Amino acid sequence: MLSTGAVTTLAGLTATTNPIDGTGSAAGFYSPFSVALDGHGNLLVADGYGIRYLNLATHGVTTPVGFLPASGVIDGVGTAARLSAPNALVADSMGNLFIGDLGNKTLRQVVIGSKTVSTLAGTVGSSGTSDGTGALAKFSAPVAMTTDGLGNLYVIESYSQILRKVVVSTGAVTTIAGSANAACANVDNIGTAARFCYPQGVIAVGADTLYISDTGNYTIRKMVLSTGAVTTVAGAAGSNSELDGTGAAARFNEPRGITSDGTNLYVVDVSGQTVRQMVIATGVVSTLAGSAGMAGSLDGVGDAARFKFPSDVLYDGNGNLYVADINNHTVRKLVLSSKQVSTVIGTPGPDVYAAPGPLPGRLNAPYRLALFGGNLYIADQSENAILVAPAP
């Protein structure tokens, strides 16, 4: 305490180097070397290669899921679990986090409250497109995922050019659109007669409609689940640029992460270095932030802001977008009403991979985002980990 000079120990044991979660002296740290306040009553501690949370009111110490620089496919609790290049990420209203575990060719499920990690579907290390239940199913590249709020996941398999449905309660996996390993094409049709080209984003809008970022076609596609109909709603296949317009008159450069507030779609245009908006009712596409082809890491309003190959975007339900700005190693916040862009997690840096520091210090490769209970979950692909921080 500054007024008295008194020094007290908040948490940790002097006789241990084990990263143990607990309260006060029951907790253990491995090698704490840096701290930061998160503005929400927590002290964030960089503990060797991990981020620990010390609640200043209770002195409780917790660790985010899977935060260790080690890969694998181990089911378990918190940092005892192992992931390999986590990519797709979505949370449901029941407190589950679902992960497309790209390196392991599986879908993983995390119960957020207990940090318990299990394998929902897929065969570890075995790539394929076979439909089936649980371990009988195979995935090749689960890169994007959404939930319909009714107990189903929809998973984009980019390299295989297909869209899969997963029933969470059973682990049953079926292919509902596209044909496995078919040649790139932008074919509007029903279900498996439709064709895609390396799609990398999907979002459910309501219970019956999906929108897909068809990255290799430079288009936005729509699928009506009840009929299986797939149509192109914006962009022109084979024509990549950065042009605002309506429907087929608009152009995208590399549309990837996609989200929605129910009225609009929001898409990160990776090579365009921008965040785009499409009004669902009219198909009108406009650029919200960033300037076409201008890479950088600059906070500002609208086209004065700069991004560096943003990979994902997430609507928070309160008028804000969060953007995973992967090559800046940061998460950015875009306030829709003002178009103000700010850096809220991470520190912009060169394209070198280094052990991350305490949030909001360093991230490594923030690829996908999810939101639950006021917390932002970040799939840090190069760290084989899911990080968590209070949503700024």
Short mmCIF file of C-alpha atoms in Angstrom, two decimals:
data_model
loop_
_atom_site.label_atom_id
_atom_site.label_comp_id
_atom_site.label_asym_id
_atom_site.label_seq_id
_atom_site.Cartn_x
_atom_site.Cartn_y
_atom_site.Cartn_z
CA MET A 1 0.00 0.00 0.00
CA LEU A 2 1.55 3.30 -1.09
CA SER A 3 0.35 5.28 1.94
CA THR A 4 1.99 2.91 4.46
CA GLY A 5 4.59 1.02 2.44
CA ALA A 6 3.03 -2.29 3.52
CA VAL A 7 3.71 -5.26 1.21
CA THR A 8 1.37 -8.25 1.11
CA THR A 9 1.14 -11.44 -0.96
CA LEU A 10 -2.09 -11.67 -2.95
CA ALA A 11 -1.68 -15.13 -4.45
CA GLY A 12 0.86 -17.87 -4.97
CA LEU A 13 3.11 -20.16 -3.00
CA THR A 14 6.83 -19.57 -2.64
CA ALA A 15 7.53 -23.30 -2.57
CA THR A 16 6.02 -24.25 -5.96
CA THR A 17 6.64 -23.66 -9.65
CA ASN A 18 3.42 -25.37 -10.71
CA PRO A 19 0.75 -23.27 -12.50
CA ILE A 20 -2.10 -24.23 -10.13
CA ASP A 21 -5.48 -22.50 -10.23
CA GLY A 22 -6.86 -21.61 -6.81
CA THR A 23 -7.48 -18.80 -4.34
CA GLY A 24 -4.73 -16.88 -2.57
CA SER A 25 -1.95 -19.10 -1.26
CA ALA A 26 -3.62 -22.17 -2.75
CA ALA A 27 -2.71 -20.94 -6.23
CA GLY A 28 0.65 -21.55 -7.85
CA PHE A 29 2.60 -19.75 -10.56
CA TYR A 30 5.33 -21.07 -12.81
CA SER A 31 7.33 -17.97 -13.79
CA PRO A 32 5.33 -14.73 -13.55
CA PHE A 33 7.19 -11.97 -15.37
CA SER A 34 4.68 -9.25 -16.31
CA VAL A 35 1.28 -7.95 -15.24
CA ALA A 36 -1.49 -5.69 -16.56
CA LEU A 37 -4.92 -4.56 -15.42
CA ASP A 38 -7.88 -5.43 -17.64
CA GLY A 39 -10.25 -2.73 -16.36
CA HIS A 40 -12.70 -5.35 -15.06
CA GLY A 41 -11.22 -6.10 -11.64
CA ASN A 42 -8.63 -8.61 -12.83
CA LEU A 43 -4.86 -8.57 -12.83
CA LEU A 44 -3.54 -10.36 -15.91
CA VAL A 45 -0.29 -12.20 -15.22
CA ALA A 46 2.13 -13.45 -17.89
CA ASP A 47 3.18 -16.74 -16.31
CA GLY A 48 5.89 -18.23 -18.48
CA TYR A 49 3.97 -19.01 -21.65
CA GLY A 50 0.52 -18.65 -20.10
CA ILE A 51 -1.90 -15.88 -19.20
CA ARG A 52 -3.36 -16.17 -15.68
CA TYR A 53 -6.26 -14.17 -14.24
CA LEU A 54 -6.00 -12.88 -10.66
CA ASN A 55 -9.31 -11.50 -9.40
CA LEU A 56 -8.39 -8.55 -7.19
CA ALA A 57 -11.53 -8.89 -5.04
CA THR A 58 -11.32 -12.63 -4.32
CA HIS A 59 -7.63 -13.33 -5.02
CA GLY A 60 -8.75 -16.28 -7.15
CA VAL A 61 -6.40 -17.35 -9.93
CA THR A 62 -7.70 -18.97 -13.14
CA THR A 63 -6.18 -19.97 -16.47
CA PRO A 64 -7.82 -19.76 -19.93
CA VAL A 65 -8.58 -22.94 -21.88
CA GLY A 66 -5.66 -24.67 -23.54
CA PHE A 67 -3.21 -21.82 -23.10
CA LEU A 68 0.13 -23.54 -23.53
CA PRO A 69 2.42 -23.50 -26.60
CA ALA A 70 2.01 -27.24 -27.13
CA SER A 71 -0.05 -29.05 -29.72
CA GLY A 72 -1.94 -32.32 -29.45
CA VAL A 73 -5.41 -33.79 -29.25
CA ILE A 74 -5.78 -34.44 -25.54
CA ASP A 75 -9.25 -34.06 -24.00
CA GLY A 76 -9.17 -32.65 -20.49
CA VAL A 77 -9.72 -29.56 -18.39
CA GLY A 78 -8.19 -26.16 -19.17
CA THR A 79 -4.47 -26.26 -19.84
CA ALA A 80 -4.40 -30.05 -19.54
CA ALA A 81 -6.16 -30.17 -22.91
CA ARG A 82 -4.28 -29.88 -26.20
CA LEU A 83 -5.32 -28.38 -29.52
CA SER A 84 -3.54 -28.17 -32.86
CA ALA A 85 -3.97 -25.01 -34.96
CA PRO A 86 -7.51 -24.15 -33.76
CA ASN A 87 -9.43 -22.32 -36.45
CA ALA A 88 -13.24 -22.27 -36.53
CA LEU A 89 -14.79 -20.95 -33.31
CA VAL A 90 -18.36 -20.37 -32.12
CA ALA A 91 -20.18 -20.24 -28.77
CA ASP A 92 -23.80 -21.25 -28.19
CA SER A 93 -26.31 -19.85 -25.72
CA MET A 94 -25.84 -22.85 -23.39
CA GLY A 95 -22.25 -22.01 -22.51
CA ASN A 96 -20.46 -24.31 -24.95
CA LEU A 97 -17.56 -23.29 -27.13
CA PHE A 98 -17.00 -25.27 -30.33
CA ILE A 99 -13.62 -25.36 -32.04
CA GLY A 100 -12.58 -26.48 -35.49
CA ASP A 101 -9.32 -28.18 -34.54
CA LEU A 102 -7.66 -27.86 -37.92
CA GLY A 103 -4.44 -29.71 -37.19
CA ASN A 104 -6.28 -32.65 -35.63
CA LYS A 105 -9.09 -32.78 -38.24
CA THR A 106 -11.71 -32.77 -35.48
CA LEU A 107 -14.41 -30.67 -33.85
CA ARG A 108 -13.83 -30.04 -30.14
CA GLN A 109 -16.35 -28.91 -27.52
CA VAL A 110 -15.52 -26.86 -24.43
CA VAL A 111 -17.95 -26.44 -21.53
CA ILE A 112 -17.02 -22.86 -20.70
CA GLY A 113 -17.97 -23.00 -17.03
CA SER A 114 -15.72 -25.96 -16.24
CA LYS A 115 -13.23 -25.56 -19.14
CA THR A 116 -13.80 -29.25 -19.93
CA VAL A 117 -12.64 -30.13 -23.45
CA SER A 118 -13.97 -33.12 -25.39
CA THR A 119 -13.91 -34.31 -28.99
CA LEU A 120 -17.35 -34.00 -30.60
CA ALA A 121 -16.71 -35.41 -34.08
CA GLY A 122 -13.95 -36.41 -36.44
CA THR A 123 -11.11 -38.89 -36.50
CA VAL A 124 -7.85 -37.62 -35.04
CA GLY A 125 -5.19 -37.13 -37.70
CA SER A 126 -7.34 -38.76 -40.39
CA SER A 127 -8.38 -36.35 -43.14
CA GLY A 128 -11.49 -36.96 -45.23
CA THR A 129 -15.06 -36.01 -45.95
CA SER A 130 -16.96 -39.08 -44.74
CA ASP A 131 -20.28 -38.42 -43.07
CA GLY A 132 -21.03 -40.32 -39.88
CA THR A 133 -21.50 -39.97 -36.14
CA GLY A 134 -18.72 -38.90 -33.80
CA ALA A 135 -15.38 -40.52 -34.57
CA LEU A 136 -16.85 -42.19 -37.68
CA ALA A 137 -17.04 -38.81 -39.41
CA LYS A 138 -14.00 -37.26 -41.06
CA PHE A 139 -13.02 -33.65 -41.69
CA SER A 140 -10.36 -32.17 -43.92
CA ALA A 141 -10.27 -28.47 -43.01
CA PRO A 142 -12.97 -27.17 -40.64
CA VAL A 143 -12.16 -23.46 -41.03
CA ALA A 144 -15.43 -21.72 -40.14
CA MET A 145 -18.50 -22.57 -38.08
CA THR A 146 -21.83 -21.14 -36.94
CA THR A 147 -24.76 -22.29 -34.81
CA ASP A 148 -28.46 -21.96 -35.56
CA GLY A 149 -29.40 -21.79 -31.87
CA LEU A 150 -31.34 -25.04 -32.23
CA GLY A 151 -28.55 -27.46 -31.37
CA ASN A 152 -26.93 -27.64 -34.79
CA LEU A 153 -23.56 -26.50 -36.07
CA TYR A 154 -22.78 -25.66 -39.68
CA VAL A 155 -19.15 -26.16 -40.64
CA ILE A 156 -17.28 -24.92 -43.70
CA GLU A 157 -14.78 -27.40 -45.12
CA SER A 158 -12.74 -25.03 -47.25
CA TYR A 159 -10.34 -27.39 -49.02
CA SER A 160 -13.10 -29.89 -49.79
CA GLN A 161 -15.52 -27.12 -50.92
CA ILE A 162 -18.44 -28.38 -48.84
CA LEU A 163 -20.78 -27.33 -46.02
CA ARG A 164 -21.45 -29.83 -43.22
CA LYS A 165 -24.18 -30.02 -40.56
CA VAL A 166 -23.39 -31.36 -37.09
CA VAL A 167 -26.09 -32.28 -34.57
CA VAL A 168 -24.48 -31.43 -31.24
CA SER A 169 -26.53 -33.86 -29.15
CA THR A 170 -25.46 -36.88 -31.20
CA GLY A 171 -22.32 -35.82 -33.09
CA ALA A 172 -24.00 -36.80 -36.37
CA VAL A 173 -22.29 -35.17 -39.37
CA THR A 174 -23.87 -34.80 -42.83
CA THR A 175 -22.85 -32.90 -45.95
CA ILE A 176 -25.63 -30.49 -46.95
CA ALA A 177 -24.12 -28.40 -49.75
CA GLY A 178 -21.34 -28.76 -52.27
CA SER A 179 -19.62 -31.88 -53.50
CA ALA A 180 -16.45 -33.10 -51.80
CA ASN A 181 -13.30 -32.17 -53.71
CA ALA A 182 -15.21 -30.93 -56.76
CA ALA A 183 -13.47 -28.34 -58.90
CA CYS A 184 -13.86 -24.67 -57.95
CA ALA A 185 -17.09 -23.23 -59.33
CA ASN A 186 -19.84 -20.76 -58.45
CA VAL A 187 -22.88 -22.91 -59.22
CA ASP A 188 -26.23 -21.95 -57.70
CA ASN A 189 -28.32 -25.08 -57.17
CA ILE A 190 -29.86 -27.32 -54.52
CA GLY A 191 -27.74 -28.89 -51.78
CA THR A 192 -24.91 -31.09 -53.04
CA ALA A 193 -25.48 -29.91 -56.64
CA ALA A 194 -24.24 -26.44 -55.64
CA ARG A 195 -20.55 -25.62 -56.04
CA PHE A 196 -18.14 -23.43 -54.05
CA CYS A 197 -14.51 -22.32 -54.31
CA TYR A 198 -12.59 -22.49 -51.05
CA PRO A 199 -15.28 -20.88 -48.85
CA GLN A 200 -14.00 -19.58 -45.50
CA GLY A 201 -16.89 -17.99 -43.62
CA VAL A 202 -20.45 -18.84 -42.56
CA ILE A 203 -23.09 -17.20 -40.37
CA ALA A 204 -26.66 -18.23 -39.49
CA VAL A 205 -29.28 -15.48 -39.76
CA GLY A 206 -32.45 -16.79 -38.18
CA ALA A 207 -33.19 -20.50 -38.02
CA ASP A 208 -33.39 -21.18 -41.76
CA THR A 209 -30.77 -19.09 -43.54
CA LEU A 210 -26.99 -19.28 -43.84
CA TYR A 211 -24.71 -16.77 -45.53
CA ILE A 212 -21.35 -18.00 -46.79
CA SER A 213 -18.18 -16.13 -47.71
CA ASP A 214 -17.18 -17.97 -50.87
CA THR A 215 -13.61 -16.76 -50.78
CA GLY A 216 -12.22 -18.23 -54.00
CA ASN A 217 -15.23 -17.06 -55.99
CA TYR A 218 -15.12 -13.53 -54.47
CA THR A 219 -18.82 -13.82 -53.69
CA ILE A 220 -21.35 -13.99 -50.85
CA ARG A 221 -23.70 -16.95 -51.09
CA LYS A 222 -27.02 -17.68 -49.37
CA MET A 223 -28.42 -21.07 -48.40
CA VAL A 224 -32.03 -21.65 -47.34
CA LEU A 225 -31.86 -24.71 -45.10
CA SER A 226 -35.48 -25.81 -45.55
CA THR A 227 -35.10 -26.07 -49.34
CA GLY A 228 -31.35 -26.53 -49.72
CA ALA A 229 -31.26 -23.72 -52.30
CA VAL A 230 -27.89 -22.00 -52.68
CA THR A 231 -27.80 -18.62 -54.47
CA THR A 232 -25.24 -15.85 -55.03
CA VAL A 233 -26.32 -12.59 -53.42
CA ALA A 234 -23.30 -10.31 -53.89
CA GLY A 235 -20.12 -10.17 -55.93
CA ALA A 236 -19.26 -11.74 -59.25
CA ALA A 237 -17.49 -15.08 -59.57
CA GLY A 238 -13.98 -14.76 -60.95
CA SER A 239 -13.91 -10.98 -60.59
CA ASN A 240 -11.95 -9.75 -57.59
CA SER A 241 -11.59 -6.10 -56.66
CA GLU A 242 -12.93 -3.72 -54.04
CA LEU A 243 -16.07 -2.10 -55.39
CA ASP A 244 -19.15 -0.95 -53.53
CA GLY A 245 -22.46 -1.58 -55.27
CA THR A 246 -25.62 -3.66 -55.22
CA GLY A 247 -25.63 -7.44 -55.55
CA ALA A 248 -23.70 -8.64 -58.58
CA ALA A 249 -22.38 -5.12 -59.21
CA ALA A 250 -20.36 -5.22 -55.98
CA ARG A 251 -16.88 -6.70 -55.89
CA PHE A 252 -14.91 -8.43 -53.16
CA ASN A 253 -11.21 -9.18 -53.06
CA GLU A 254 -10.96 -12.01 -50.51
CA PRO A 255 -14.10 -12.25 -48.33
CA ARG A 256 -13.49 -14.42 -45.28
CA GLY A 257 -14.97 -13.92 -41.78
CA ILE A 258 -18.66 -13.00 -41.79
CA THR A 259 -21.14 -11.97 -39.10
CA SER A 260 -24.57 -10.34 -38.86
CA ASP A 261 -26.77 -8.15 -36.69
CA GLY A 262 -29.88 -9.63 -38.34
CA THR A 263 -30.31 -6.71 -40.74
CA ASN A 264 -26.83 -6.46 -42.24
CA LEU A 265 -23.97 -8.78 -43.04
CA TYR A 266 -20.44 -7.70 -42.10
CA VAL A 267 -17.50 -9.25 -43.94
CA VAL A 268 -13.73 -8.86 -43.63
CA ASP A 269 -12.16 -8.50 -47.05
CA VAL A 270 -8.73 -9.93 -46.29
CA SER A 271 -6.62 -8.82 -49.25
CA GLY A 272 -8.70 -5.67 -49.54
CA GLN A 273 -7.72 -4.76 -45.94
CA THR A 274 -11.28 -3.63 -45.24
CA VAL A 275 -14.50 -4.36 -43.37
CA ARG A 276 -17.54 -4.43 -45.67
CA GLN A 277 -21.29 -4.25 -45.01
CA MET A 278 -24.16 -5.75 -47.00
CA VAL A 279 -27.76 -4.77 -46.31
CA ILE A 280 -29.56 -8.11 -46.39
CA ALA A 281 -32.86 -6.75 -47.72
CA THR A 282 -31.36 -4.85 -50.66
CA GLY A 283 -27.95 -6.39 -51.34
CA VAL A 284 -26.28 -2.98 -51.12
CA VAL A 285 -22.58 -3.41 -50.32
CA SER A 286 -20.48 -0.60 -48.80
CA THR A 287 -17.07 -0.26 -47.13
CA LEU A 288 -17.24 0.53 -43.42
CA ALA A 289 -13.57 0.79 -42.48
CA GLY A 290 -10.15 0.52 -44.03
CA SER A 291 -9.00 1.59 -47.46
CA ALA A 292 -8.82 -0.85 -50.38
CA GLY A 293 -5.41 -2.44 -50.66
CA MET A 294 -3.86 -0.21 -47.98
CA ALA A 295 -2.34 -2.42 -45.25
CA GLY A 296 -1.26 -1.09 -41.88
CA SER A 297 -2.23 -0.76 -38.23
CA LEU A 298 -3.84 2.62 -37.80
CA ASP A 299 -6.75 3.46 -35.54
CA GLY A 300 -9.16 6.00 -36.95
CA VAL A 301 -12.61 6.60 -38.42
CA GLY A 302 -13.83 4.72 -41.50
CA ASP A 303 -11.40 4.77 -44.41
CA ALA A 304 -8.72 6.44 -42.25
CA ALA A 305 -8.26 3.15 -40.34
CA ARG A 306 -5.84 0.49 -41.53
CA PHE A 307 -5.87 -3.31 -41.14
CA LYS A 308 -3.35 -5.98 -42.08
CA PHE A 309 -5.05 -9.05 -43.53
CA PRO A 310 -8.00 -9.26 -41.10
CA SER A 311 -9.32 -12.81 -40.85
CA ASP A 312 -12.54 -12.70 -38.82
CA VAL A 313 -15.29 -10.35 -37.68
CA LEU A 314 -17.84 -10.72 -34.86
CA TYR A 315 -20.93 -8.67 -33.96
CA ASP A 316 -21.35 -8.23 -30.19
CA GLY A 317 -25.09 -7.44 -30.07
CA ASN A 318 -24.42 -3.91 -28.82
CA GLY A 319 -23.54 -2.02 -31.97
CA ASN A 320 -19.88 -3.05 -32.17
CA LEU A 321 -17.77 -5.32 -34.35
CA TYR A 322 -14.61 -7.09 -33.22
CA VAL A 323 -12.04 -7.83 -35.91
CA ALA A 324 -9.25 -10.42 -35.71
CA ASP A 325 -6.41 -8.50 -37.38
CA ILE A 326 -4.14 -11.48 -37.77
CA ASN A 327 -0.99 -9.98 -39.28
CA ASN A 328 -1.03 -7.14 -36.78
CA HIS A 329 -1.42 -9.72 -33.95
CA THR A 330 -4.31 -7.67 -32.55
CA VAL A 331 -8.06 -7.53 -32.04
CA ARG A 332 -9.68 -4.33 -33.25
CA LYS A 333 -13.04 -2.81 -32.29
CA LEU A 334 -15.29 -1.03 -34.81
CA VAL A 335 -18.14 1.06 -33.40
CA LEU A 336 -20.84 0.91 -36.07
CA SER A 337 -22.50 4.24 -35.23
CA SER A 338 -19.30 6.25 -35.63
CA LYS A 339 -17.09 3.87 -37.70
CA GLN A 340 -14.38 4.46 -35.11
CA VAL A 341 -11.72 1.72 -35.16
CA SER A 342 -9.50 1.14 -32.12
CA THR A 343 -6.99 -1.52 -31.08
CA VAL A 344 -8.34 -3.22 -27.95
CA ILE A 345 -6.27 -6.41 -27.48
CA GLY A 346 -2.69 -7.07 -28.49
CA THR A 347 0.21 -4.95 -29.64
CA PRO A 348 0.86 -4.32 -33.35
CA GLY A 349 4.19 -5.72 -34.40
CA PRO A 350 6.20 -7.21 -37.25
CA ASP A 351 5.38 -10.54 -38.83
CA VAL A 352 7.42 -12.57 -36.36
CA TYR A 353 6.03 -15.19 -34.01
CA ALA A 354 6.93 -14.72 -30.38
CA ALA A 355 5.49 -15.96 -27.12
CA PRO A 356 2.52 -13.73 -26.30
CA GLY A 357 2.52 -11.49 -23.27
CA PRO A 358 -0.33 -10.46 -20.98
CA LEU A 359 -3.55 -9.26 -22.56
CA PRO A 360 -3.72 -6.56 -23.76
CA GLY A 361 -0.03 -7.13 -24.47
CA ARG A 362 0.83 -9.61 -27.24
CA LEU A 363 -1.15 -12.06 -29.32
CA ASN A 364 0.41 -14.38 -31.87
CA ALA A 365 -2.02 -15.33 -34.64
CA PRO A 366 -5.57 -14.34 -33.62
CA TYR A 367 -7.55 -16.12 -36.31
CA ARG A 368 -11.18 -16.52 -35.15
CA LEU A 369 -13.39 -14.93 -32.49
CA ALA A 370 -16.37 -15.94 -30.33
CA LEU A 371 -18.33 -14.17 -27.60
CA PHE A 372 -20.05 -15.51 -24.50
CA GLY A 373 -20.96 -14.04 -21.13
CA GLY A 374 -19.18 -10.76 -21.75
CA ASN A 375 -15.92 -12.50 -22.62
CA LEU A 376 -14.17 -12.57 -25.96
CA TYR A 377 -12.63 -15.92 -26.97
CA ILE A 378 -9.74 -15.85 -29.43
CA ALA A 379 -8.46 -18.81 -31.42
CA ASP A 380 -4.71 -18.16 -31.49
CA GLN A 381 -3.73 -20.59 -34.20
CA SER A 382 0.04 -20.43 -33.79
CA GLU A 383 -0.19 -20.89 -30.01
CA ASN A 384 -2.52 -23.94 -30.34
CA ALA A 385 -4.73 -22.21 -27.79
CA ILE A 386 -7.98 -20.47 -27.03
CA LEU A 387 -7.45 -17.19 -25.18
CA VAL A 388 -10.13 -15.38 -23.21
CA ALA A 389 -10.42 -11.74 -22.19
CA PRO A 390 -13.28 -9.51 -21.03
CA ALA A 391 -14.82 -7.93 -24.13
CA PRO A 392 -13.43 -4.38 -24.26
#
